[in-house]
Amino acid sequence: MLTVLLSWIIIFIITLILGYGIVELLYKKSRQYVSSIDVYLVMGIVMVNVYAEMFSIFYKVRSLACMFLFVLGVVLVVIYYVLGRKGLMKWEKIHISKYQWLLLICIILATAAWTTGSPNHYDTGLYHNQAIQWIEKYGLVPGLGNLHNRFAYNSAFMPVQALFSLEWLTGRSLHTVNGYVCCLFLLYAILSCSLWKKKNIALSDLLKLTMLIYIYDSRGVMSSPSTDILAMTLILYVCIKWCEFAEYEIKDALPYTMLSVICVYLITVKLSVACAILLAVYPAILLVKEKKWTDIIINVLQGVAIVIPW
């Protein structure tokens, strides 16, 4: 369990650093709507995944990929510190009560325990482990699907699994990313519930309940590097955030375009959720109406940057 928690700390730090940077860089004008740690972490997962994919095209995803990512993280922290001192960047303070801290610790320990279990997902033995090891040892291998048709599924989630497997450090591959994702969304769904603020239950709260049910039902396969968990939880997250933006009557198009970018990323994780891209229609119409051509170009380029490595 300590190894799992250590890997989660590594994932948390690097995704927070990269996610904070991309949100502050591209969505600064909508900072009051998207400046929250859950947004930083989700966008960080997207950024790290694209990085892992790009690296796998040129080299195997092992220690060198991690070292480059570590250096990038250090450089970004220095930049954030300098800009923060100049008042150009600010971290949002998080207020958590002692009861929420207790709940937070219980959730982390529970999901860590589930993640340490033996993978019993059928596809993990069939091709998940093998696909990740190919990326760890060789990187991108053209035509690999000719050896095993399941390798041709080409999920973008496999490179990030290889990146955080840390086999070079621990001596064995750690498949802890799904556990981290479940822990993240469990904490988000519970701690962001309106009931903590003594408000009426909203539609977003019902979707958060759905998130809890799905994650609890998936506890038996949380230790597996399956692509299903990230795809399902991210779909639910996008729907929850969309409802939250609507509940707060946010008319700005940028927060919704950010969710559309996440939907583009989802397609690369699991092609069966491709219909999620339809959510991009609404913010696209808003941006065209408002004639925000620069924002349109930036968001299109984001989508292209996510899709091209995949």
Coordinates of N, CA, C and O in Angstrom, one line a residue, residues 193-306:
C193 N -19.9 18.2 -2.9 CA -21.4 18.1 -2.8 C -22.0 19.3 -2.1 O -21.4 19.9 -1.2
S194 N -23.1 19.7 -2.6 CA -23.8 20.9 -2.1 C -24.2 20.8 -0.7 O -24.4 21.8 0.0
L195 N -24.4 19.6 -0.2 CA -24.9 19.4 1.2 C -23.9 19.9 2.2 O -24.3 20.3 3.3
W196 N -22.6 19.9 1.9 CA -21.6 20.5 2.8 C -21.9 22.0 3.0 O -21.5 22.5 4.1
K197 N -22.4 22.6 2.0 CA -22.7 24.1 2.2 C -24.1 24.4 2.6 O -24.6 25.5 2.5
K198 N -24.8 23.3 3.0 CA -26.2 23.4 3.4 C -27.1 24.0 2.3 O -28.0 24.8 2.6
K199 N -26.9 23.5 1.1 CA -27.7 24.0 0.0 C -28.6 22.8 -0.4 O -28.5 21.7 0.0
N200 N -29.6 23.1 -1.2 CA -30.5 22.1 -1.8 C -29.7 21.2 -2.7 O -28.8 21.6 -3.3
I201 N -30.2 19.9 -2.8 CA -29.6 19.0 -3.8 C -29.8 19.5 -5.2 O -30.9 19.8 -5.6
A202 N -28.7 19.5 -6.0 CA -28.8 19.9 -7.4 C -28.6 18.7 -8.3 O -28.2 17.6 -7.8
L203 N -28.8 18.9 -9.6 CA -28.7 17.8 -10.5 C -27.2 17.3 -10.5 O -27.0 16.1 -10.6
S204 N -26.3 18.2 -10.4 CA -24.9 17.8 -10.4 C -24.6 16.8 -9.2 O -23.7 15.9 -9.3
D205 N -25.3 17.0 -8.1 CA -25.1 16.1 -6.9 C -25.6 14.7 -7.2 O -25.0 13.7 -6.8
L206 N -26.7 14.6 -8.0 CA -27.2 13.3 -8.4 C -26.2 12.6 -9.3 O -26.0 11.4 -9.2
L207 N -25.5 13.3 -10.2 CA -24.5 12.8 -11.0 C -23.3 12.4 -10.2 O -22.6 11.4 -10.5
K208 N -23.0 13.1 -9.1 CA -21.9 12.7 -8.3 C -22.2 11.4 -7.5 O -21.3 10.6 -7.3
L209 N -23.5 11.3 -7.2 CA -23.9 10.0 -6.6 C -23.7 8.8 -7.6 O -23.2 7.8 -7.2
T210 N -24.0 9.1 -8.8 CA -23.7 8.1 -9.9 C -22.2 7.8 -9.9 O -21.9 6.6 -10.1
M211 N -21.4 8.8 -9.8 CA -19.9 8.6 -9.8 C -19.5 7.6 -8.7 O -18.8 6.7 -8.8
L212 N -20.1 7.9 -7.5 CA -19.8 7.1 -6.3 C -20.2 5.6 -6.6 O -19.4 4.7 -6.2
I213 N -21.4 5.4 -7.1 CA -21.9 4.1 -7.3 C -21.0 3.3 -8.3 O -20.6 2.2 -8.1
Y214 N -20.6 4.0 -9.4 CA -19.8 3.4 -10.5 C -18.4 3.0 -9.9 O -18.0 1.9 -10.1
I215 N -17.8 3.9 -9.2 CA -16.5 3.6 -8.6 C -16.5 2.5 -7.6 O -15.6 1.6 -7.6
Y216 N -17.5 2.5 -6.8 CA -17.6 1.4 -5.8 C -17.9 0.1 -6.5 O -17.3 -1.0 -6.1
D217 N -18.7 0.1 -7.6 CA -18.9 -1.1 -8.3 C -17.7 -1.6 -9.1 O -17.6 -2.8 -9.3
S218 N -16.8 -0.7 -9.3 CA -15.6 -1.0 -10.1 C -14.4 -1.3 -9.2 O -13.3 -1.5 -9.7
R219 N -14.6 -1.4 -7.9 CA -13.5 -1.6 -6.9 C -12.7 -2.9 -7.2 O -11.5 -3.0 -6.9
G220 N -13.4 -3.9 -7.8 CA -12.7 -5.2 -8.0 C -11.7 -5.2 -9.1 O -10.9 -6.0 -9.2
V221 N -11.9 -4.2 -10.1 CA -11.0 -4.1 -11.2 C -10.1 -2.8 -11.1 O -9.5 -2.4 -12.1
M222 N -10.1 -2.2 -10.0 CA -9.4 -0.9 -9.8 C -7.9 -1.1 -9.9 O -7.1 -0.2 -10.3
S223 N -7.4 -2.3 -9.6 CA -6.0 -2.6 -9.7 C -5.5 -3.0 -11.1 O -4.4 -3.2 -11.4
S224 N -6.5 -3.0 -12.0 CA -6.2 -3.4 -13.4 C -5.9 -2.1 -14.2 O -6.5 -1.0 -14.0
P225 N -5.1 -2.2 -15.3 CA -4.8 -1.0 -16.1 C -5.9 -0.9 -17.3 O -5.6 -0.5 -18.4
S226 N -7.1 -1.2 -17.0 CA -8.2 -1.2 -17.9 C -8.4 0.2 -18.4 O -8.3 1.2 -17.6
T227 N -8.9 0.4 -19.6 CA -9.2 1.7 -20.1 C -10.6 2.2 -19.8 O -11.0 3.3 -20.0
D228 N -11.5 1.2 -19.3 CA -12.9 1.5 -19.0 C -13.1 2.6 -17.9 O -13.9 3.5 -18.0
I229 N -12.3 2.5 -16.8 CA -12.5 3.3 -15.6 C -12.3 4.8 -15.9 O -13.1 5.6 -15.6
L230 N -11.2 5.1 -16.6 CA -10.9 6.5 -16.9 C -11.9 7.0 -17.9 O -12.4 8.2 -17.7
A231 N -12.3 6.3 -18.9 CA -13.3 6.7 -19.8 C -14.7 7.0 -19.1 O -15.3 8.1 -19.4
M232 N -15.1 6.1 -18.3 CA -16.4 6.3 -17.6 C -16.4 7.4 -16.6 O -17.3 8.3 -16.6
T233 N -15.4 7.5 -15.8 CA -15.3 8.5 -14.8 C -15.1 9.9 -15.4 O -15.7 10.9 -14.9
L234 N -14.4 10.0 -16.5 CA -14.2 11.3 -17.1 C -15.5 11.8 -17.8 O -15.8 13.0 -17.8
I235 N -16.2 10.8 -18.4 CA -17.5 11.2 -19.0 C -18.4 11.8 -17.9 O -19.1 12.8 -18.1
L236 N -18.5 11.1 -16.7 CA -19.3 11.6 -15.6 C -18.8 12.9 -15.1 O -19.6 13.8 -14.8
Y237 N -17.5 13.1 -15.1 CA -16.9 14.3 -14.6 C -17.3 15.5 -15.5 O -17.7 16.6 -15.1
V238 N -17.2 15.3 -16.8 CA -17.6 16.3 -17.8 C -19.1 16.7 -17.6 O -19.4 17.9 -17.6
C239 N -19.9 15.7 -17.4 CA -21.4 16.0 -17.2 C -21.6 16.7 -15.9 O -22.4 17.6 -15.9
I240 N -20.9 16.4 -14.9 CA -21.0 17.0 -13.6 C -20.6 18.5 -13.7 O -21.3 19.4 -13.3
K241 N -19.4 18.7 -14.3 CA -19.0 20.1 -14.4 C -19.9 20.9 -15.3 O -20.1 22.1 -15.0
W242 N -20.4 20.3 -16.3 CA -21.3 21.0 -17.2 C -22.6 21.4 -16.5 O -23.0 22.6 -16.6
C243 N -23.1 20.5 -15.7 CA -24.3 20.9 -14.8 C -23.9 22.0 -13.8 O -24.7 22.9 -13.6
E244 N -22.7 21.9 -13.2 CA -22.3 22.9 -12.3 C -22.2 24.3 -12.9 O -22.7 25.3 -12.4
F245 N -21.6 24.3 -14.1 CA -21.6 25.6 -14.8 C -23.0 26.2 -15.1 O -23.2 27.4 -15.0
A246 N -23.9 25.3 -15.5 CA -25.2 25.7 -15.8 C -26.0 26.1 -14.6 O -26.7 27.1 -14.6
E247 N -25.7 25.4 -13.5 CA -26.4 25.8 -12.2 C -25.9 27.2 -11.7 O -26.7 27.9 -11.1
Y248 N -24.7 27.5 -12.0 CA -24.2 28.8 -11.6 C -24.4 29.9 -12.7 O -23.9 31.0 -12.6
E249 N -25.2 29.4 -13.7 CA -25.6 30.3 -14.8 C -24.4 31.0 -15.5 O -24.4 32.2 -15.8
I250 N -23.4 30.2 -15.7 CA -22.2 30.7 -16.4 C -22.5 30.7 -17.9 O -22.8 29.7 -18.5
K251 N -22.3 31.9 -18.5 CA -22.6 32.1 -19.9 C -21.3 32.1 -20.8 O -21.3 32.1 -22.0
D252 N -20.2 32.3 -20.1 CA -18.9 32.3 -20.8 C -18.6 31.0 -21.5 O -18.8 29.9 -20.9
A253 N -18.2 31.1 -22.7 CA -18.0 29.9 -23.5 C -16.7 29.1 -23.1 O -16.7 27.8 -23.3
L254 N -15.7 29.7 -22.6 CA -14.4 29.1 -22.4 C -14.5 27.9 -21.4 O -13.9 26.9 -21.7
P255 N -15.2 28.0 -20.3 CA -15.3 26.8 -19.4 C -15.9 25.6 -20.1 O -15.5 24.4 -19.9
Y256 N -16.9 25.8 -21.0 CA -17.5 24.7 -21.8 C -16.5 24.2 -22.8 O -16.5 23.0 -23.1
T257 N -15.7 25.1 -23.4 CA -14.7 24.6 -24.4 C -13.7 23.7 -23.8 O -13.2 22.8 -24.4
M258 N -13.3 24.0 -22.5 CA -12.4 23.2 -21.8 C -12.9 21.8 -21.6 O -12.2 20.8 -21.8
L259 N -14.2 21.7 -21.3 CA -14.8 20.4 -21.2 C -14.9 19.7 -22.5 O -14.7 18.4 -22.6
S260 N -15.0 20.4 -23.6 CA -15.0 19.8 -25.0 C -13.6 19.3 -25.3 O -13.5 18.2 -25.9
V261 N -12.6 20.0 -24.8 CA -11.2 19.5 -25.1 C -11.0 18.1 -24.3 O -10.4 17.2 -24.8
I262 N -11.6 18.0 -23.1 CA -11.5 16.8 -22.4 C -12.2 15.7 -23.1 O -11.8 14.5 -23.2
C263 N -13.3 16.0 -23.8 CA -14.1 15.0 -24.6 C -13.2 14.5 -25.8 O -13.3 13.4 -26.1
V264 N -12.5 15.4 -26.4 CA -11.6 15.0 -27.5 C -10.5 14.1 -27.0 O -10.2 13.0 -27.6
Y265 N -10.0 14.3 -25.8 CA -9.0 13.4 -25.2 C -9.7 12.1 -24.9 O -9.0 11.0 -25.1
L266 N -10.9 12.1 -24.5 CA -11.6 10.8 -24.2 C -11.7 9.9 -25.4 O -11.6 8.7 -25.2
I267 N -11.8 10.5 -26.6 CA -11.9 9.7 -27.8 C -10.6 8.9 -27.9 O -10.6 7.7 -28.4
T268 N -9.5 9.5 -27.6 CA -8.2 8.8 -27.7 C -8.0 7.7 -26.7 O -7.2 6.8 -26.9
V269 N -8.8 7.8 -25.6 CA -8.7 6.8 -24.5 C -9.5 5.6 -24.9 O -9.1 4.4 -24.7
K270 N -10.8 5.8 -25.3 CA -11.7 4.8 -25.7 C -12.6 5.3 -26.8 O -13.4 6.2 -26.6
L271 N -12.4 4.7 -28.0 CA -13.2 5.2 -29.2 C -14.7 5.0 -29.0 O -15.4 5.8 -29.7
S272 N -15.1 4.2 -28.2 CA -16.6 3.9 -28.0 C -17.3 5.1 -27.4 O -18.5 5.2 -27.4
V273 N -16.5 6.1 -26.8 CA -17.2 7.3 -26.2 C -17.1 8.5 -27.2 O -17.2 9.6 -26.8
A274 N -16.9 8.2 -28.5 CA -16.7 9.3 -29.4 C -17.9 10.2 -29.5 O -17.7 11.4 -29.9
C275 N -19.1 9.8 -29.1 CA -20.3 10.6 -29.2 C -20.2 11.8 -28.2 O -20.9 12.8 -28.4
A276 N -19.2 11.7 -27.3 CA -19.1 12.8 -26.3 C -18.6 14.1 -27.0 O -18.8 15.2 -26.5
I277 N -18.0 14.0 -28.2 CA -17.6 15.2 -28.9 C -18.7 16.1 -29.3 O -18.5 17.3 -29.7
L278 N -20.0 15.5 -29.3 CA -21.1 16.4 -29.6 C -21.3 17.5 -28.7 O -21.9 18.5 -29.0
L279 N -20.7 17.4 -27.5 CA -20.8 18.4 -26.5 C -20.0 19.7 -26.9 O -20.2 20.8 -26.4
A280 N -19.2 19.5 -27.9 CA -18.4 20.7 -28.4 C -19.2 21.6 -29.3 O -18.8 22.7 -29.5
V281 N -20.4 21.2 -29.7 CA -21.2 22.0 -30.6 C -21.7 23.3 -29.9 O -21.6 24.4 -30.4
Y282 N -22.1 23.1 -28.6 CA -22.6 24.3 -27.9 C -21.6 25.4 -27.7 O -21.8 26.6 -28.1
P283 N -20.4 25.1 -27.1 CA -19.4 26.2 -27.0 C -18.9 26.7 -28.3 O -18.6 27.9 -28.4
A284 N -18.9 25.9 -29.3 CA -18.5 26.3 -30.7 C -19.4 27.4 -31.2 O -19.0 28.4 -31.7
I285 N -20.7 27.2 -31.0 CA -21.8 28.1 -31.4 C -21.6 29.4 -30.6 O -21.7 30.5 -31.2
L286 N -21.3 29.3 -29.3 CA -21.2 30.5 -28.5 C -19.9 31.3 -28.9 O -20.0 32.6 -29.0
L287 N -18.8 30.7 -29.2 CA -17.6 31.4 -29.6 C -17.8 32.0 -31.0 O -17.3 33.1 -31.2
V288 N -18.5 31.4 -31.9 CA -18.8 32.0 -33.2 C -19.7 33.2 -33.1 O -19.4 34.2 -33.7
K289 N -20.7 33.1 -32.2 CA -21.6 34.2 -32.0 C -20.9 35.4 -31.4 O -21.2 36.6 -31.8
E290 N -20.0 35.1 -30.5 CA -19.2 36.2 -29.8 C -18.0 36.6 -30.6 O -17.3 37.5 -30.2
K291 N -17.8 36.0 -31.8 CA -16.7 36.3 -32.7 C -15.3 36.2 -32.0 O -14.5 37.1 -32.2
K292 N -15.2 35.2 -31.1 CA -13.9 35.0 -30.4 C -13.0 34.1 -31.2 O -12.8 32.9 -30.9
W293 N -12.5 34.6 -32.4 CA -11.8 33.8 -33.3 C -10.5 33.2 -32.7 O -10.0 32.1 -33.0
T294 N -9.8 34.1 -31.9 CA -8.6 33.6 -31.2 C -8.8 32.4 -30.3 O -8.0 31.4 -30.4
D295 N -9.9 32.5 -29.5 CA -10.2 31.3 -28.7 C -10.6 30.1 -29.5 O -10.2 29.0 -29.1
I296 N -11.2 30.3 -30.6 CA -11.6 29.2 -31.5 C -10.3 28.5 -32.0 O -10.2 27.3 -31.9
I297 N -9.4 29.3 -32.4 CA -8.1 28.7 -33.0 C -7.3 28.0 -31.9 O -6.8 26.9 -32.1
I298 N -7.3 28.6 -30.7 CA -6.5 28.0 -29.6 C -7.1 26.6 -29.2 O -6.4 25.6 -29.0
N299 N -8.4 26.6 -29.1 CA -9.1 25.3 -28.7 C -9.0 24.2 -29.8 O -8.9 23.1 -29.5
V300 N -9.1 24.7 -31.1 CA -8.9 23.7 -32.2 C -7.5 23.2 -32.2 O -7.3 21.9 -32.3
L301 N -6.5 24.0 -31.9 CA -5.1 23.6 -31.8 C -4.9 22.6 -30.7 O -4.1 21.6 -30.8
Q302 N -5.6 22.9 -29.6 CA -5.5 21.9 -28.4 C -6.0 20.5 -28.8 O -5.4 19.5 -28.5
G303 N -7.2 20.5 -29.5 CA -7.7 19.2 -30.0 C -6.8 18.5 -30.9 O -6.6 17.3 -30.8
V304 N -6.2 19.3 -31.8 CA -5.3 18.7 -32.8 C -4.0 18.1 -32.1 O -3.6 17.0 -32.4
A305 N -3.5 18.9 -31.1 CA -2.3 18.4 -30.4 C -2.6 17.2 -29.6 O -1.7 16.3 -29.4
I306 N -3.9 17.0 -29.1 CA -4.2 15.8 -28.4 C -4.4 14.6 -29.3 O -4.0 13.4 -29.0

